[in-house]
mmCIF file of C-alpha atoms in Angstrom:
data_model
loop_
_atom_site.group_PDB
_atom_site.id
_atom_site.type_symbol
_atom_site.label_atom_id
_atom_site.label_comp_id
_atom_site.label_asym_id
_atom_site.label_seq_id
_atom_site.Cartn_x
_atom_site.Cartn_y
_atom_site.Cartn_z
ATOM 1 C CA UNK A 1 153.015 129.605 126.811
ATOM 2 C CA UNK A 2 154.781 126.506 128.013
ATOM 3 C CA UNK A 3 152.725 124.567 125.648
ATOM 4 C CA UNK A 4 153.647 126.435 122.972
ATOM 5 C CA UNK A 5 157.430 126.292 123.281
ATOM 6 C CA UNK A 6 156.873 122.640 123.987
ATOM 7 C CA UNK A 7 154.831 122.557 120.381
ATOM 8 C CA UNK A 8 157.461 124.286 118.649
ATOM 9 C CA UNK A 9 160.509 122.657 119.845
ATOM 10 C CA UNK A 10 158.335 119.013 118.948
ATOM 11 C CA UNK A 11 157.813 120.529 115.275
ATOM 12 C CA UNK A 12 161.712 121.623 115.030
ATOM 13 C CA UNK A 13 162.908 118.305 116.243
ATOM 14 C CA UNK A 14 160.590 115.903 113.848
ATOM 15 C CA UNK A 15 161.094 118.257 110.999
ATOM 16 C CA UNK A 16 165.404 117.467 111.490
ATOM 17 C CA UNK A 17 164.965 114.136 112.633
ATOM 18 C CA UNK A 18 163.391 113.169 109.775
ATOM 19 C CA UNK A 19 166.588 114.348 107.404
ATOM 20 C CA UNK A 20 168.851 111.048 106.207
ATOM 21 C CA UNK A 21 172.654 111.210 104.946
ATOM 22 C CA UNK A 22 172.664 108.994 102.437
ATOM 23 C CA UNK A 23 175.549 107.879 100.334
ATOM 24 C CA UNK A 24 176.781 106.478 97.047
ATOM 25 C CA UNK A 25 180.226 104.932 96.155
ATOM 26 C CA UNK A 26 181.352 103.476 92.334
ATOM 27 C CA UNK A 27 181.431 100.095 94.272
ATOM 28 C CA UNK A 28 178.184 100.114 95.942
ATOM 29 C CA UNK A 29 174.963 99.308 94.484
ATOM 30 C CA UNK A 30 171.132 100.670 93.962
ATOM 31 C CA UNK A 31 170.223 97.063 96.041
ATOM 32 C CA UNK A 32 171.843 98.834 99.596
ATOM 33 C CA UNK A 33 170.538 100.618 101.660
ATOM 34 C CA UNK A 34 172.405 103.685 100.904
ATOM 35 C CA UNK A 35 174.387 104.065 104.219
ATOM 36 C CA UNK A 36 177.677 104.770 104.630
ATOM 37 C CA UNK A 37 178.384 101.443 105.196
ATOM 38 C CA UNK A 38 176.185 99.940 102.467
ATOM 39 C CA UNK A 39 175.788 102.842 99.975
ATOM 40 C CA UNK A 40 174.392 103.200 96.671
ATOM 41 C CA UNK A 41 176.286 103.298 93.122
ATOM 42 C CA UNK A 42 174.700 105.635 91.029
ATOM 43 C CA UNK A 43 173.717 109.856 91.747
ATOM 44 C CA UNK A 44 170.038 109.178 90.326
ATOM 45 C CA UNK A 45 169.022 106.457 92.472
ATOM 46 C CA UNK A 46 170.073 108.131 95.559
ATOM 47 C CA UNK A 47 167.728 111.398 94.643
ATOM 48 C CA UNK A 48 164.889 108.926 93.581
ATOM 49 C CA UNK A 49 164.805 107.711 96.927
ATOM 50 C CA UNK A 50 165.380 111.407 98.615
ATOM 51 C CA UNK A 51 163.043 113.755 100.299
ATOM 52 C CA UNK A 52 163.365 117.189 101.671
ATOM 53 C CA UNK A 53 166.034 117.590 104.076
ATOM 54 C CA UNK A 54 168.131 114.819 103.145
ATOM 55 C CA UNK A 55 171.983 114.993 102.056
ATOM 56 C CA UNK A 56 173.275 112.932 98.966
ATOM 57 C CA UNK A 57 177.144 112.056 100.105
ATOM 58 C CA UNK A 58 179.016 111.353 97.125
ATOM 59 C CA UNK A 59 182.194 109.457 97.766
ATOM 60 C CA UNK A 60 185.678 109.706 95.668
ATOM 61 C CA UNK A 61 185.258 108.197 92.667
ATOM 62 C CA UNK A 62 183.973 108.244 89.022
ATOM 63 C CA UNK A 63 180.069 108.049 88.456
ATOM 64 C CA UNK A 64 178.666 107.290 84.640
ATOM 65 C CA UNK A 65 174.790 108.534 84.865
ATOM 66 C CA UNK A 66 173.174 107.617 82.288
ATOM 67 C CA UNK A 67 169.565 108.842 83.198
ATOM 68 C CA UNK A 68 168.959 112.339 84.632
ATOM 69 C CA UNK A 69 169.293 112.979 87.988
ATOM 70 C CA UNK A 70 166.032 114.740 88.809
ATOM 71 C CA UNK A 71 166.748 115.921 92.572
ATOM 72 C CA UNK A 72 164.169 116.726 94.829
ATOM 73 C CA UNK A 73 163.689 120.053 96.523
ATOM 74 C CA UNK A 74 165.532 120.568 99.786
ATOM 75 C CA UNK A 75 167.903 117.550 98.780
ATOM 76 C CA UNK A 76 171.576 118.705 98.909
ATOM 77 C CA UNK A 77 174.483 116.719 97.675
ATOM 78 C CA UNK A 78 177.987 117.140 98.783
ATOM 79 C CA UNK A 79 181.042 115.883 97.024
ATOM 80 C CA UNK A 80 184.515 115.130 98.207
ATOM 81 C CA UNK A 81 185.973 117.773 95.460
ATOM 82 C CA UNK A 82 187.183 116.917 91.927
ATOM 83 C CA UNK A 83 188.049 113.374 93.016
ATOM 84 C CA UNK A 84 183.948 113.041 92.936
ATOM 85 C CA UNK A 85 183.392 113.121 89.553
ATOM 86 C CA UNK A 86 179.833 112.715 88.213
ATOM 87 C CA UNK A 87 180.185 111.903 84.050
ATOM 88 C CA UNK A 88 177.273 112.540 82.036
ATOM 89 C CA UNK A 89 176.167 109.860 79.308
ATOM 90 C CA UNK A 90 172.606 110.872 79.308
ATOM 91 C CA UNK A 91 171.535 112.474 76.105
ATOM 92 C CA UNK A 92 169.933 115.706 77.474
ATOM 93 C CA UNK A 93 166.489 117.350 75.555
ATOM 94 C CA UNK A 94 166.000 120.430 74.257
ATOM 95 C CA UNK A 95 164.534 121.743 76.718
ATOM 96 C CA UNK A 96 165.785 124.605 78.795
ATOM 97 C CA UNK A 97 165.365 122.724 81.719
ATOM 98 C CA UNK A 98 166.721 119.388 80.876
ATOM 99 C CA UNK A 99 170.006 118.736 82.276
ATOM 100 C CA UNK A 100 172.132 115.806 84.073
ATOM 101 C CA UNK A 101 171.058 117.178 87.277
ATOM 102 C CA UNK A 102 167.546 118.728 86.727
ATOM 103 C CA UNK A 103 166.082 120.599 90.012
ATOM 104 C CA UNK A 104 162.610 121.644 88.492
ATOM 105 C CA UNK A 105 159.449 122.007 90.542
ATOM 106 C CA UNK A 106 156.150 123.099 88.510
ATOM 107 C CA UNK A 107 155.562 126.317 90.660
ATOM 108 C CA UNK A 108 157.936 128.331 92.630
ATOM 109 C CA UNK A 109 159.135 126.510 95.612
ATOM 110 C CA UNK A 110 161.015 128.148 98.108
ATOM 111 C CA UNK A 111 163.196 125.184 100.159
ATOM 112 C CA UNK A 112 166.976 126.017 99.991
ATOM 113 C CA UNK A 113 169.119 123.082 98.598
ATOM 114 C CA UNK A 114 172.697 123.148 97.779
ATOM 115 C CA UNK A 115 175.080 121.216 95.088
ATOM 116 C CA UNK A 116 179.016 121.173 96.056
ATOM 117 C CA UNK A 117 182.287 119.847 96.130
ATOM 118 C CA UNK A 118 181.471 118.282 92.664
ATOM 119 C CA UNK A 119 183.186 117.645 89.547
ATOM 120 C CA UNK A 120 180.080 117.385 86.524
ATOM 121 C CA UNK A 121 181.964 115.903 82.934
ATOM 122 C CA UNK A 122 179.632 116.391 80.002
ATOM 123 C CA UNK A 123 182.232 114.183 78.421
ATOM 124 C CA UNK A 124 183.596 115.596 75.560
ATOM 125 C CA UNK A 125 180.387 117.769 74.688
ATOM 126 C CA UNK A 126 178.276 114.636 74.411
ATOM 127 C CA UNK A 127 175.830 115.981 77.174
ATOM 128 C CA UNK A 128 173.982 119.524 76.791
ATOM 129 C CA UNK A 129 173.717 120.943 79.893
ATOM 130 C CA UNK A 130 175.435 119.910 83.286
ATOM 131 C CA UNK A 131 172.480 121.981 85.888
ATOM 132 C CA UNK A 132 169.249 122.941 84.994
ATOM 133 C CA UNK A 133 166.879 124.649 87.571
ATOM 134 C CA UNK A 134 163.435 126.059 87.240
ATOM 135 C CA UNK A 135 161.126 127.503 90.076
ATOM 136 C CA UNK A 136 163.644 126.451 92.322
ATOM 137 C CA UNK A 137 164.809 129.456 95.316
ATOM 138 C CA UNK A 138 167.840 129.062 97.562
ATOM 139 C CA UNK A 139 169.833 126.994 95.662
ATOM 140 C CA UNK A 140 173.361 127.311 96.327
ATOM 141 C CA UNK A 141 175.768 125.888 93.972
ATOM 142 C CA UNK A 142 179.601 126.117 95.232
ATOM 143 C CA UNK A 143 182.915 124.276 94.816
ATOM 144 C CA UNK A 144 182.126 122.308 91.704
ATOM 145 C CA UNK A 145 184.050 122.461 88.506
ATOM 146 C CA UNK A 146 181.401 121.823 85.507
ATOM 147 C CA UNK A 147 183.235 120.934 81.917
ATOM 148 C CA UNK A 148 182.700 119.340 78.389
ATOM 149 C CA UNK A 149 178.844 120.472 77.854
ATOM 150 C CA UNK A 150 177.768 121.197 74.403
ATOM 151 C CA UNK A 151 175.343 123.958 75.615
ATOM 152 C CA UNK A 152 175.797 125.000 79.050
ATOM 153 C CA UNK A 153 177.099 124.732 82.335
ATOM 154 C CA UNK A 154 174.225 125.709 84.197
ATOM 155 C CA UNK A 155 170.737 127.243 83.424
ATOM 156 C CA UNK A 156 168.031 129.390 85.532
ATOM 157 C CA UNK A 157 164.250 129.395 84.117
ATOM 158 C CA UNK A 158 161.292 130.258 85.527
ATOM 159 C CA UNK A 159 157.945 128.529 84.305
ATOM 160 C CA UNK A 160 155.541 129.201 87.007
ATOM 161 C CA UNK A 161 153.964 132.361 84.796
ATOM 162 C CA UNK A 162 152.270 133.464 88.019
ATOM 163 C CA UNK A 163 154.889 136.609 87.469
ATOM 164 C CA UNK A 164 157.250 135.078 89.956
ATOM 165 C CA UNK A 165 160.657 135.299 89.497
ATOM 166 C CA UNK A 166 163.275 132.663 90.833
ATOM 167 C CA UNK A 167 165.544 134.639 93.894
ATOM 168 C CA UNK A 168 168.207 133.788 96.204
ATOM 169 C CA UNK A 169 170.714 131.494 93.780
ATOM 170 C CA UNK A 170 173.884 131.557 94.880
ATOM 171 C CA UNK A 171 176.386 130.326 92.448
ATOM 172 C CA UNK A 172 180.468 130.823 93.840
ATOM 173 C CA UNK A 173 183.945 129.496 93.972
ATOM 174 C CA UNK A 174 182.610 127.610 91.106
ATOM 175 C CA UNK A 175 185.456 126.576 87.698
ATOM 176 C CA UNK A 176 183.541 126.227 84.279
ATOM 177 C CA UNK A 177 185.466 124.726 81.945
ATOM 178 C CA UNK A 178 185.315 124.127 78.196
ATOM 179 C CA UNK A 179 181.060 124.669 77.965
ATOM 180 C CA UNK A 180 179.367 126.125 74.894
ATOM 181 C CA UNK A 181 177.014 129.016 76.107
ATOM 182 C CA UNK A 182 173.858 129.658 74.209
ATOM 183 C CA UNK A 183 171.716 132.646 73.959
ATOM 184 C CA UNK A 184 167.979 132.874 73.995
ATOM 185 C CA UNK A 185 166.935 131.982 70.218
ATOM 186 C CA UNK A 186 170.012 129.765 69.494
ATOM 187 C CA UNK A 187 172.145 132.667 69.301
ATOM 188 C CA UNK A 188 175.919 132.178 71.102
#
């Protein structure tokens, strides 16, 4: 039994020791190391270099991203409120699950992950979508304010076709400002 307890609490510990705060600032750079001290500039270069467990910090400041930010599952990010403000440049697709920040996994994965304290700025409607997820559970997406997308603020799909259905999103205390909503078929 010992050795069992001794097993788990070995699994537990290397499954949270291997979780990283990372962090970008507008005057850091994608060269750092993404510390606090030395952090990173831009939101999609931190998740490109994120796994499972980690935490994106984003500093006070204004972000331009112009590429998607495709974030891993089980990577969270945290803002400091609407003095982290994450602009949008990046000419979203069509499709339903293209988006600034794109959470998509190609069958249903289960590993919670959370988005807050954010502002997203599609910029005058220039960007389509602000959040897109698909086959993601457990996502939590609180304290943000999401504004200025052409389509909409945030979008649930579910592409797996195995019949599952995505459970356990959480969207609250959330402000959605001046986004176009848009109906299956292109209806409003």
């Amino acid at each position: 039994m010992k050795a069992f307890f001794g097993f788990l609490f070995l699994l537990i510990f290397n499954l949270t020791a291997s979780a990283t705060d990372y962090y970008i600032s507008p005057s850091g750079s994608d060269g750092n190391s993404g510390s606090s001290g030395s952090p990173w500039r831009t939101l999609a270069y931190a998740a490109s270099q994120s796994s499972s467990g980690d935490l994106i910090h984003v500093t006070a400041g204004t972000y331009v991203e112009s590429s998607r930010v495709n974030l891993p599952a089980g990577v969270s990010i945290i803002g400091a409120g609407n003095s982290s403000i994450i602009q949008s440049n990046y000419s979203v697709g069509s499709d339903l699950d293209d988006a600034i920040l794109r959470l998509y996994s190609s069958s249903l994965n289960t590993t919670g992950q959370s988005i807050s304290y954010l502002m997203i700025d599609g910029q005058n409607w220039t960007s389509l979508r602000a959040i897109a997820t698909t086959d993601r559970n457990n996502v939590e997406i609180s304290n943000c304010t999401i504004q200025n997308f052409n389509n909409a603020a945030i979008t649930v799909n579910s592409s797996s076709g195995d019949g599952a259905f995505v459970s356990g999103l959480s969207i609250h205390d959330c402000v959605i400002n001046d986004d176009c909503s848009v109906a299956p078929g292109g209806q409003d």
